[in-house]
XYZ file of C-alpha atoms in Angstrom:
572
model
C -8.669 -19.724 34.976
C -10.580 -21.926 32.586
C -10.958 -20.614 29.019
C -11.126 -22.528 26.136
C -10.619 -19.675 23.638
C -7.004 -18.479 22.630
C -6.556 -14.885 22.465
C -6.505 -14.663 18.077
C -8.628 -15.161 14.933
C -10.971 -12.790 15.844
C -10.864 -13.285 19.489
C -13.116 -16.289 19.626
C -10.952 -19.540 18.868
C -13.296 -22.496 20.049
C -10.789 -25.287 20.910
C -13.993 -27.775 21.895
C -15.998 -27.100 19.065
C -16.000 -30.455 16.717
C -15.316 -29.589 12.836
C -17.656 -29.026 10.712
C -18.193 -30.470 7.375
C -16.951 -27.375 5.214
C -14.519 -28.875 2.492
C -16.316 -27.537 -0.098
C -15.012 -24.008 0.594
C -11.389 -25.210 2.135
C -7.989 -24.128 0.581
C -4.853 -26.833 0.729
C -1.364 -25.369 0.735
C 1.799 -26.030 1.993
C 1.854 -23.025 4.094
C -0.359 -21.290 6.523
C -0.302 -18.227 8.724
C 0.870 -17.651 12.221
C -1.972 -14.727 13.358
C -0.929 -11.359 14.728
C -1.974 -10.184 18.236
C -4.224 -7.915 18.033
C -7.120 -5.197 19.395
C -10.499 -5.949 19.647
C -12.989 -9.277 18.962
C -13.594 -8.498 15.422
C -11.802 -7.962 12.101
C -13.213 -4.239 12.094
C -11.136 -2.796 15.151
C -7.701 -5.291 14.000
C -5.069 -3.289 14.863
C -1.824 -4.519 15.819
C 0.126 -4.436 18.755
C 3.558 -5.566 19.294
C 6.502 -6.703 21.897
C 7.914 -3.235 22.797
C 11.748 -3.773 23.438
C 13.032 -3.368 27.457
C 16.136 -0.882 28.052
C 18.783 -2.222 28.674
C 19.594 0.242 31.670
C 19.047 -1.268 35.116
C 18.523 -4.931 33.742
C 21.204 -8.010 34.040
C 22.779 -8.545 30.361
C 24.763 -11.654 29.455
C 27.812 -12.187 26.942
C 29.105 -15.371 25.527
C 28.344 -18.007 23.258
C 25.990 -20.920 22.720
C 26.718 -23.961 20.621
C 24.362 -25.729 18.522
C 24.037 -28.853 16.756
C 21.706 -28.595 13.266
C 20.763 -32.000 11.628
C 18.736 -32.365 8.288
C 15.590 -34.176 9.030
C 14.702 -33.992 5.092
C 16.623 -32.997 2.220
C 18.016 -29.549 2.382
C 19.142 -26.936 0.424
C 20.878 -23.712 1.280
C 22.488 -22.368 -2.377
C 25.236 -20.526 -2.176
C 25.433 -16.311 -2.840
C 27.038 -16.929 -6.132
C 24.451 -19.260 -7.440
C 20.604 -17.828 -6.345
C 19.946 -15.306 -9.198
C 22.002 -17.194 -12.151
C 19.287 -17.380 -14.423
C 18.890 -21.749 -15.265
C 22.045 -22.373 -13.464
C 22.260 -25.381 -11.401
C 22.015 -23.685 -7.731
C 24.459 -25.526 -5.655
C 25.799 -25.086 -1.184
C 28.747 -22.814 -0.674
C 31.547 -25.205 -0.141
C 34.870 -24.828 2.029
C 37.090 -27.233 2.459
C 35.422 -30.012 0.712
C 32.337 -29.318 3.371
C 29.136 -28.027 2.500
C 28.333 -24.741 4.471
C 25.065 -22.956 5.404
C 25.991 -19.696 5.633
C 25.140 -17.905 8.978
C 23.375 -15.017 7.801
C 20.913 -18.245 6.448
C 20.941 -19.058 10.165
C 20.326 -15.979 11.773
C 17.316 -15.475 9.303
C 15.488 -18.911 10.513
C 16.529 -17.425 13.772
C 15.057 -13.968 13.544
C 11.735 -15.420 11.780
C 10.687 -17.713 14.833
C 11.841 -15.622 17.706
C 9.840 -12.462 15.968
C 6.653 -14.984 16.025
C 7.481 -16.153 19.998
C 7.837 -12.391 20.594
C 4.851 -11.789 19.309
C 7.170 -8.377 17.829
C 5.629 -6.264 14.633
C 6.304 -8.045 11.256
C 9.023 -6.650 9.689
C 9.347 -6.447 6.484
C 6.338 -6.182 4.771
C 5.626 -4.921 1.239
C 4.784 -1.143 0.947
C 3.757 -1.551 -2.592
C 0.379 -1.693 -4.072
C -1.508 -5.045 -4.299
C -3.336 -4.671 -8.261
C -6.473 -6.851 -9.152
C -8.283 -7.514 -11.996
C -11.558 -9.245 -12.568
C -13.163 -9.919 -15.503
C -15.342 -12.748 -15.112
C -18.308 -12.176 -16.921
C -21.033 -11.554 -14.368
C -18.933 -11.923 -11.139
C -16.843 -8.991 -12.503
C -19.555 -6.413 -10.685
C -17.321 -4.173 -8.236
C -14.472 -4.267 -10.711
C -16.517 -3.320 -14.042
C -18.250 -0.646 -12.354
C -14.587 1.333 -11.801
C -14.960 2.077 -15.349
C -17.028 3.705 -17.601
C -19.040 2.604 -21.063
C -17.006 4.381 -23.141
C -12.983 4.164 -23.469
C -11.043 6.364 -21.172
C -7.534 7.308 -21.917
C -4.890 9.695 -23.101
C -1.472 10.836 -22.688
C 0.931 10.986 -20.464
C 3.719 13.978 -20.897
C 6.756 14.725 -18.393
C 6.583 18.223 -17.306
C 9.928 19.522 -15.578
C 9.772 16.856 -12.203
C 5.601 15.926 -12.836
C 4.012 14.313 -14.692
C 0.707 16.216 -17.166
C -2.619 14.025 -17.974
C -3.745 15.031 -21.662
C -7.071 13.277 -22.573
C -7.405 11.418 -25.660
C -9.977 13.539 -28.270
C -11.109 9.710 -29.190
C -10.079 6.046 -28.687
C -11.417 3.959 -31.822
C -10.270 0.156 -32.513
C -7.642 -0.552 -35.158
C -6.059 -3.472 -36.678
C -3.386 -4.647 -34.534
C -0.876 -4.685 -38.047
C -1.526 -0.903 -38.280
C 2.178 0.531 -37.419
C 0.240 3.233 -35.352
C -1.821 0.578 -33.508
C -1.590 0.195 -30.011
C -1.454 -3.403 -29.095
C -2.221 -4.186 -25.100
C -1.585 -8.160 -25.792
C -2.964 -11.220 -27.470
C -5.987 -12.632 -25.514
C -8.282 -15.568 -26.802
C -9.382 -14.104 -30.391
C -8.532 -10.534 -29.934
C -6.887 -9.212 -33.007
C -7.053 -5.325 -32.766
C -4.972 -2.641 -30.965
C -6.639 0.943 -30.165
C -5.809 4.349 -31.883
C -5.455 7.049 -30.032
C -7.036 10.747 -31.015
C -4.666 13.618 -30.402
C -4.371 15.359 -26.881
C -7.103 17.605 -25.630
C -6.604 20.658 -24.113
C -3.238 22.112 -22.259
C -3.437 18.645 -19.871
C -3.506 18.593 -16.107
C -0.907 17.574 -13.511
C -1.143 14.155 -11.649
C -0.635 13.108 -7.856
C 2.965 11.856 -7.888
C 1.262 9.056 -5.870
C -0.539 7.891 -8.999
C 1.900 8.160 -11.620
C 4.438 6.276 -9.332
C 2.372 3.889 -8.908
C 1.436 2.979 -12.166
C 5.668 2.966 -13.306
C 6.441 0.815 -10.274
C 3.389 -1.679 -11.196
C 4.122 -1.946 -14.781
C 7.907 -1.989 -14.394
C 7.422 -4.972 -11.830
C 5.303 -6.859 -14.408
C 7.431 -8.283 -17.528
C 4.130 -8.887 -19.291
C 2.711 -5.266 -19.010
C 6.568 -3.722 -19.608
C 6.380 -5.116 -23.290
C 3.505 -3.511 -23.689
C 4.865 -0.586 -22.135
C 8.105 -0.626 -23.505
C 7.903 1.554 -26.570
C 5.478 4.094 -24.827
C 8.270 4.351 -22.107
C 10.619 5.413 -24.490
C 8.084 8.668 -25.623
C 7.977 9.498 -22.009
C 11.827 9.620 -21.324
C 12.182 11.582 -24.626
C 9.759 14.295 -23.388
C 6.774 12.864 -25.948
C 3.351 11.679 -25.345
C 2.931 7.969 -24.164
C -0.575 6.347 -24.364
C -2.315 4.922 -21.508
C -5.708 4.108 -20.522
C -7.141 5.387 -17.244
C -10.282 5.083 -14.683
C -11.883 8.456 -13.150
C -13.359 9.003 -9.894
C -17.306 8.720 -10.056
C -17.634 10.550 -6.679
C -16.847 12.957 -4.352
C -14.955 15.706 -4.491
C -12.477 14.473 -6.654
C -15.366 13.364 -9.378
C -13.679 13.422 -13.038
C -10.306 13.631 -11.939
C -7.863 10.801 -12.629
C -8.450 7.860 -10.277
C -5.352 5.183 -11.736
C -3.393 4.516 -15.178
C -3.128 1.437 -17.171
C -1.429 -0.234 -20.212
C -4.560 -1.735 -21.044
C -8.445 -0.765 -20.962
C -9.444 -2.928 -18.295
C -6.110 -2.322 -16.257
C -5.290 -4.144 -12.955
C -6.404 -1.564 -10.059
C -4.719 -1.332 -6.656
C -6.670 -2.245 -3.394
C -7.079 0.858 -1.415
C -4.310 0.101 1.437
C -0.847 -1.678 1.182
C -0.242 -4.831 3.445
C 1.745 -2.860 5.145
C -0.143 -0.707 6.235
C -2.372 -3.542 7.920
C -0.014 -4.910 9.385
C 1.144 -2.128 11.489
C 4.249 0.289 10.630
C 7.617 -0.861 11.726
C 8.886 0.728 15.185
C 12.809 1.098 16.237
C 11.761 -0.037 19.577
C 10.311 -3.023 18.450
C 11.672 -6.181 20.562
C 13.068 -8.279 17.848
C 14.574 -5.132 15.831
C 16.557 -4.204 18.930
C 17.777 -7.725 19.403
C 18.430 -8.435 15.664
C 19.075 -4.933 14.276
C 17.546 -3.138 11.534
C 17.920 -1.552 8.350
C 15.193 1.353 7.344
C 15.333 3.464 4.102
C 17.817 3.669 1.821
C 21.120 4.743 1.022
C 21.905 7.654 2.780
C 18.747 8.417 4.200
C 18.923 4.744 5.919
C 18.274 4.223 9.410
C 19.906 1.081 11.490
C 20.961 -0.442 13.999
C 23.342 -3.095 14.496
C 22.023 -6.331 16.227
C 23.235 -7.979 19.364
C 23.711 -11.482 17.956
C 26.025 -12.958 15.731
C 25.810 -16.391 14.317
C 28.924 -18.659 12.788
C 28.398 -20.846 9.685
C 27.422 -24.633 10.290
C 29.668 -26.692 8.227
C 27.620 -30.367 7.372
C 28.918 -33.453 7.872
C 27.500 -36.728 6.364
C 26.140 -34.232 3.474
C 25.133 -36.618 0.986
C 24.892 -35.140 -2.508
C 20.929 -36.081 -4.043
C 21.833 -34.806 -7.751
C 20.372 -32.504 -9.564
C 16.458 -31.721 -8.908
C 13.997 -29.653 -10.681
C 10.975 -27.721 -8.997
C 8.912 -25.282 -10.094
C 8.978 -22.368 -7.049
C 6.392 -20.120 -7.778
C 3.493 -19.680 -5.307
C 0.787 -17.429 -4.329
C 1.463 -13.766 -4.121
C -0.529 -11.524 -1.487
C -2.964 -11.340 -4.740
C -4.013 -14.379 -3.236
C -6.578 -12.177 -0.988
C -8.360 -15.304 0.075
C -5.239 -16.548 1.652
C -3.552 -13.387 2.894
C -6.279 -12.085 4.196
C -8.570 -13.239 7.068
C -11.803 -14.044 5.385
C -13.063 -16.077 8.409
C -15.585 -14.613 10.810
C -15.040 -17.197 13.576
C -14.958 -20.626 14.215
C -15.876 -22.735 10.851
C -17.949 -20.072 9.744
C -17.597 -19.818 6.489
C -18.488 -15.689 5.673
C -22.435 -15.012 5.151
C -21.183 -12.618 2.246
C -19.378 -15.362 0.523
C -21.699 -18.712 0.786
C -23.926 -18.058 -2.019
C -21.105 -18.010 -4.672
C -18.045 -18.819 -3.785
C -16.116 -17.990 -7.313
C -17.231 -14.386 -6.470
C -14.088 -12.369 -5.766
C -16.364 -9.493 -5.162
C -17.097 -10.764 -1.886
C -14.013 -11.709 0.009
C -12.029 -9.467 1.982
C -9.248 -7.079 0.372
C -6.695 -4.998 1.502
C -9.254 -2.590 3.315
C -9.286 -0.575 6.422
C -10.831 -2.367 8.924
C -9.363 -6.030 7.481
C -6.854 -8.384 8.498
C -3.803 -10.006 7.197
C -4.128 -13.790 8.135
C -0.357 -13.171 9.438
C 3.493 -14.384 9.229
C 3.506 -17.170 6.844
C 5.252 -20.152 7.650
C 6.026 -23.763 5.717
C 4.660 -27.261 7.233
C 6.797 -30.076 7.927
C 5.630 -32.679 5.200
C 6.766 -35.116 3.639
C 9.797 -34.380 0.601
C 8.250 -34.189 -3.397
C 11.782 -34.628 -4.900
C 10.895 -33.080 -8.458
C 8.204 -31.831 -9.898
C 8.884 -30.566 -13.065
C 5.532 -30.312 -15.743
C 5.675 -27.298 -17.730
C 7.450 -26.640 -20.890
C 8.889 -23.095 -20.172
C 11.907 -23.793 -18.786
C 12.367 -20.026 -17.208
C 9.523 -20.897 -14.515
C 12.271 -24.340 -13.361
C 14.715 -23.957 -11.047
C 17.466 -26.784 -10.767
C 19.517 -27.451 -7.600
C 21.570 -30.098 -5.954
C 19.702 -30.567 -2.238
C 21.732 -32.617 0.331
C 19.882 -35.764 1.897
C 18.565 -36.139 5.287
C 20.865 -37.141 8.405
C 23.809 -34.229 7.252
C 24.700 -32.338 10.074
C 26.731 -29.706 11.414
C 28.039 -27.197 14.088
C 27.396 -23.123 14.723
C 28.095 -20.994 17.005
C 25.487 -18.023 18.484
C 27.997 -15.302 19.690
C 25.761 -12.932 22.256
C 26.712 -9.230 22.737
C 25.444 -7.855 25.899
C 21.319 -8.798 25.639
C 19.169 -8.768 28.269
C 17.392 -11.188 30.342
C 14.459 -10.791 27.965
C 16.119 -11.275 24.928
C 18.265 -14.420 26.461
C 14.559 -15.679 27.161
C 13.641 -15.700 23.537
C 16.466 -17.140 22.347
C 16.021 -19.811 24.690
C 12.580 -20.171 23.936
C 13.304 -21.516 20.316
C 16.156 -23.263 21.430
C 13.680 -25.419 23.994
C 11.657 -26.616 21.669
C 9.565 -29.834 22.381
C 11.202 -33.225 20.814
C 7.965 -33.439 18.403
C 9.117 -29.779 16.677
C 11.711 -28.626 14.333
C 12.513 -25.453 12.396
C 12.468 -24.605 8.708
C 15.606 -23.545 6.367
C 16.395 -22.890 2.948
C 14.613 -22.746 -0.367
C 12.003 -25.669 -1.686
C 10.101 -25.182 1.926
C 6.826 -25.968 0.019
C 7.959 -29.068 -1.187
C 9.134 -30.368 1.980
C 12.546 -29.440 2.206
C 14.466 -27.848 4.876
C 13.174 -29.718 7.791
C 15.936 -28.972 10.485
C 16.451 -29.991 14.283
C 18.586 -27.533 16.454
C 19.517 -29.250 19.898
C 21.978 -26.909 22.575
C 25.424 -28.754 22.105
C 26.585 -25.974 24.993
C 26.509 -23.164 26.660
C 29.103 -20.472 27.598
C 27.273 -17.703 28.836
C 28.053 -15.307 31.679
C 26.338 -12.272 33.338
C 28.374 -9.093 32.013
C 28.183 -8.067 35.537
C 30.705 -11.154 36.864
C 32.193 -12.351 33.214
C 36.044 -11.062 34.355
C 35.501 -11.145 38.699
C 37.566 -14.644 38.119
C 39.811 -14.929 35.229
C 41.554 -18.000 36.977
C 37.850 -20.170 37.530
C 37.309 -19.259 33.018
C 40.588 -20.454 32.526
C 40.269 -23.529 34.624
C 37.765 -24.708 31.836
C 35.150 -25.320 34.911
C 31.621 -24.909 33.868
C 30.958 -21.021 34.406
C 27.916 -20.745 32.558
C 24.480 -19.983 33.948
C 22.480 -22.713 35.452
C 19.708 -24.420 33.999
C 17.436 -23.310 36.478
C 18.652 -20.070 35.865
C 17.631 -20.949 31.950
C 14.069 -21.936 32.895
C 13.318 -19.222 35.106
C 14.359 -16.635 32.259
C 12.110 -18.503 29.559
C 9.256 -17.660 32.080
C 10.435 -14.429 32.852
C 9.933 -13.867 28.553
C 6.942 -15.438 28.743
C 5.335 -13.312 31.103
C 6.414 -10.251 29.836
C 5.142 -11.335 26.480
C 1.329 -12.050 28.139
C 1.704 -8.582 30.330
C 2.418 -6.165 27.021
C -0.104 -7.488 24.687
C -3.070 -8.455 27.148
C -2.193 -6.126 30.426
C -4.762 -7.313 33.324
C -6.134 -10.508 31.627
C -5.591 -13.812 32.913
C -4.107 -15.575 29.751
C -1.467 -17.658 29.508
C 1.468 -17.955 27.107
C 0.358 -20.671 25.477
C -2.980 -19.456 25.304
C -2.166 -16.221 22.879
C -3.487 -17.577 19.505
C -0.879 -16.661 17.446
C 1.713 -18.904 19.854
C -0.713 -22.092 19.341
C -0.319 -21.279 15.563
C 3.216 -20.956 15.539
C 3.275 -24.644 17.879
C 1.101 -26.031 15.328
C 3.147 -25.152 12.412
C 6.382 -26.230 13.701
C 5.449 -29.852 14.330
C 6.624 -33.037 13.029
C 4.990 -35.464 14.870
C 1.488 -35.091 15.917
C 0.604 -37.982 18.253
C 0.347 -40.982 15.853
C 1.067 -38.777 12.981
C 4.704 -38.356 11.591
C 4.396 -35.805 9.664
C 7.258 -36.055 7.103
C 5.958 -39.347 5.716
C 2.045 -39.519 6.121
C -0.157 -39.323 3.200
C -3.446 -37.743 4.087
C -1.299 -34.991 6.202
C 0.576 -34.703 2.467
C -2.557 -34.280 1.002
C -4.102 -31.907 3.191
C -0.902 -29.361 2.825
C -0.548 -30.007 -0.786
C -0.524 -26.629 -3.551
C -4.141 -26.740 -5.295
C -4.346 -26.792 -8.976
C -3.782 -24.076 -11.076
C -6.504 -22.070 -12.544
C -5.674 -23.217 -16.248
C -6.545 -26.800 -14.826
C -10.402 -27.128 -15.253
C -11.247 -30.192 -14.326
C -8.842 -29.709 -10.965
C -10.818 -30.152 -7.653
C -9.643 -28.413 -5.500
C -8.035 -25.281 -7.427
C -7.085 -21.923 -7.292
C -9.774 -21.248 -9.638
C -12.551 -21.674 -6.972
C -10.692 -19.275 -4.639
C -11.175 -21.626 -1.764
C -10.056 -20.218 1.648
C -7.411 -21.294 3.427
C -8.425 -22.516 7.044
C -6.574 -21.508 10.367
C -3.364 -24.085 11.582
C -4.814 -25.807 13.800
C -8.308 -26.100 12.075
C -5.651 -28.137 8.674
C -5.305 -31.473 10.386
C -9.131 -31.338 11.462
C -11.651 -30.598 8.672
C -13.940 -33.225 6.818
């Protein structure tokens, strides 16, 4: 067949079509997104599909083990349990024996996040929770001003037995902020007055549990809203009245009925569907959650399922301390709609809706039915920023002591009964090209973590014939499977792969989008272009400026989309 589209990014990837010139509206970062497989040409019938697990039942399984070799192609760093949520501690490796360990549970993460991308399986986990915006830009603020209404809209909020009553507000005037009785929602340029709130209204109504538990799990998630909340928290949980603002519905049949609450007049509102929800629910029969296990719910009411794999810790040899660094972690949240969320229509197209202005947030794609998330994010190979350490709040630094490149270690991948589909995967990522490499550890944005896995053996055996000779095993002859018999079960994986997402079309593995993505991400030499050391690929997978920095071009201000993975290497 000859098709030069790839089944992904709205079902019409061009791979001859030259770049066009369209820097002005192109995002940097040090990440991008590996698309999901999906229904339909367009963004408005996304819906995902996924790798539906095989029974086991009537299939060949294999038990055994498979040894690997890891080796640090860039510094590393893998802290140790003890150390990751000291608050400004020095976050250091686990060490045993005078040998730095990566844990395996570190290991069997990188495993679970690339074989759940080569599976093309649902992606699991994804946030449930609300994504809030706010947008008060002057006169790009449109769809976000128009929520609310001229006058201020508020009241109280009063636990009633297990629910929560709405009492409205009989007034809500401005008031010096050094008033005891003010309410103060935050400093903010030259703003130096809180509100006062009238007494309740009326005998109050009852709220959806949705929205009041929304609003607590928003506010208590933001450290900067729960000091403004703090003291009105304390009226609630005493069975008093705690002030909050709120928006109404303007419509429908739910006109003049409580829409969302806020700490503040112009609160952050939610986007009408979690990212969860566009991403697709999680399924027990998903491929990689049989293979891997799961965990769903909570305490008692948790459902799971123990995975088939186990992996061993890799202790490092050569592991040459680097000192202590300092980087400064934080990145993009799925706030970041114009990164999380496919904005593209197709090729280089920048969206009609979004060319006249491109600082209007009004026009790019939200967390909407009918939308789609840009996908499983992954880190580039680049090459290592050592420190990077320009703030003054020291809270927003985290210090560590990162190995250098060339350490390198042993684990072990103990296999419990898995199929022939599930042995494919695994050996999918575990036949990587020589040009590829995998991703560990924390500081992935800054170019850390850069890893190598190479087979150092196999010791597999079908579960059918693992005990017919015990005198060949102990021999110590080779009674592993063949390599042919390794190749033939990558394609078997392959196939099925192709066969449950695009049943009756003549596509290829390598041809599903998402699969190209994943390829393109997990490079480290690209032709004449290594990667970990070159500049201009440095530059073009760089973090943008931060919104404070006006005179930054590019910046987060502009809200600059981010292009698809293979598109990063290729714009003007």
């Amino acid at each position: 067949m000859e098709n030069n589209s790839n089944k992904g990014h709205s079902g019409n990837q061009n791979r001859g079509n030259k770049p066009k010139d369209v820097n002005n509206r192109i995002a940097t970062a040090p990440y991008n997104f590996v698309s999901l497989p999906f229904n339909g040409d367009d963004a408005d019938s996304y819906k995902t599909i996924y790798t539906k697990a095989v029974s086991d039942e009537g299939k060949e399984l294999y038990s055994g083990t498979i040894t690997c070799t890891l080796k640090a192609l860039t510094p590393i760093m893998v802290a140790g349990p003890s150390d990751r949520n000291e608050k400004n501690s020095v976050r250091k490796f686990l060490e045993v024996d005078n040998k730095k360990i990566i844990q395996g549970s570190s290991i069997k993460g990188m495993f679970r996040s690339y074989i759940e991308a080569f599976s093309c399986s649902i992606m699991h986990p994804v946030t449930d929770s609300y994504i809030f915006w706010r947008n008060v830009t002057g006169n790009n603020s449109g769809a976000y001003k128009e929520a609310f209404e001229a006058e201020r809209t508020g009241g109280f909020l009063k636990k009633e037995g297990a629910r929560y009553k709405f009492y409205k507000a009989e007034n809500i005037t401005r008031l010096s902020e050094r008033d005891k009785e003010s309410y103060c929602t935050g400093r903010f340029n030259n703003k130096h007055k809180g509100y006062s709130f009238g007494k309740p209204k009326g005998e109050g109504v009852f709220l959806d549990d949705e929205i009041v538990n929304r609003f607590l799990n928003q506010v208590e998630s933001n450290p900067s809203q729960m000091k403004i909340w703090e003291n009105e928290k304390k009226k609630l949980e005493g069975n008093g009245f705690a002030r909050v603002f709120c928006i109404y519905f303007k419509d429908g049949e739910k006109k003049g009925q409580v829409r969302e609450l806020g700490v503040a007049r112009y609160m952050r509102i939610p986007y009408p569907q979690t990212p969860e929800q566009l991403a697709g629910c999680f399924k027990s029969d998903d491929f990689c959650a049989q293979l891997f296990g799961y965990v769903v719910g909570k305490n008692k009411n948790a459902n799971t399922k123990k995975g088939k794999l186990s992996f061993s810790e890799c202790r490092l040899n050569n592991a040459r301390e680097l000192g202590i660094k300092s980087l400064i972690l934080g990145s993009p949240k799925p706030t970041c709609v114009q990164h999380y969320v496919d904005q593209w229509i197709k090729d280089w197209e920048v969206p009609s809706k979004y060319q006249d202005d491109n600082k209007n947030a009004d026009k790019l794609k939200k967390y909407e039915k009918g939308y789609a998330l840009r996908g499983r994010k992954f880190y580039w190979h680049r090459k290592t920023q050592l420190q990077n350490t320009s703030t003054d709040n020291p809270d927003v630094v985290t210090k560590f002591i990162p190995v250098d490149k060339g350490a390198e270690g042993t684990f072990r991948i103990t296999l419990n009964s898995v199929n022939e589909l599930e042995l494919g995967a695994i050996l999918e990522l575990l036949n990587l090209p020589d040009n590829s490499a995998c991703k560990i550890g924390m500081a992935k944005p800054y170019g850390y973590g850069s890893v190598k896995i190479e087979v150092q053996k196999f010791d597999l055996q079908k579960d059918s014939s693992r005990y017919s000779s015990i005198t060949r095993r102990l021999s110590g002859s080779d009674n592993s499977i063949s390599k042919k018999d390794r190749e033939s079960l990558v394609k078997y994986f392959e196939k099925y792969v192709c066969e449950s997402l695009y049943s009756g079309e003549d596509y290829s593995y390598e041809e599903i989008q998402s699969i190209a993505d994943l390829r393109e991400m997990m490079l480290i030499q690209d032709g004449s272009c290594n990667r970990l050391q070159n500049a201009d690929w440095e530059q073009r997978t760089s973090y943008m400026a931060s919104p404070t920095d006006k005179k930054a071009n590019p910046s987060f201000r502009d809200k600059k989309i981010l292009p698809y993975p293979d598109h990063v290497k290729e714009y003007k």
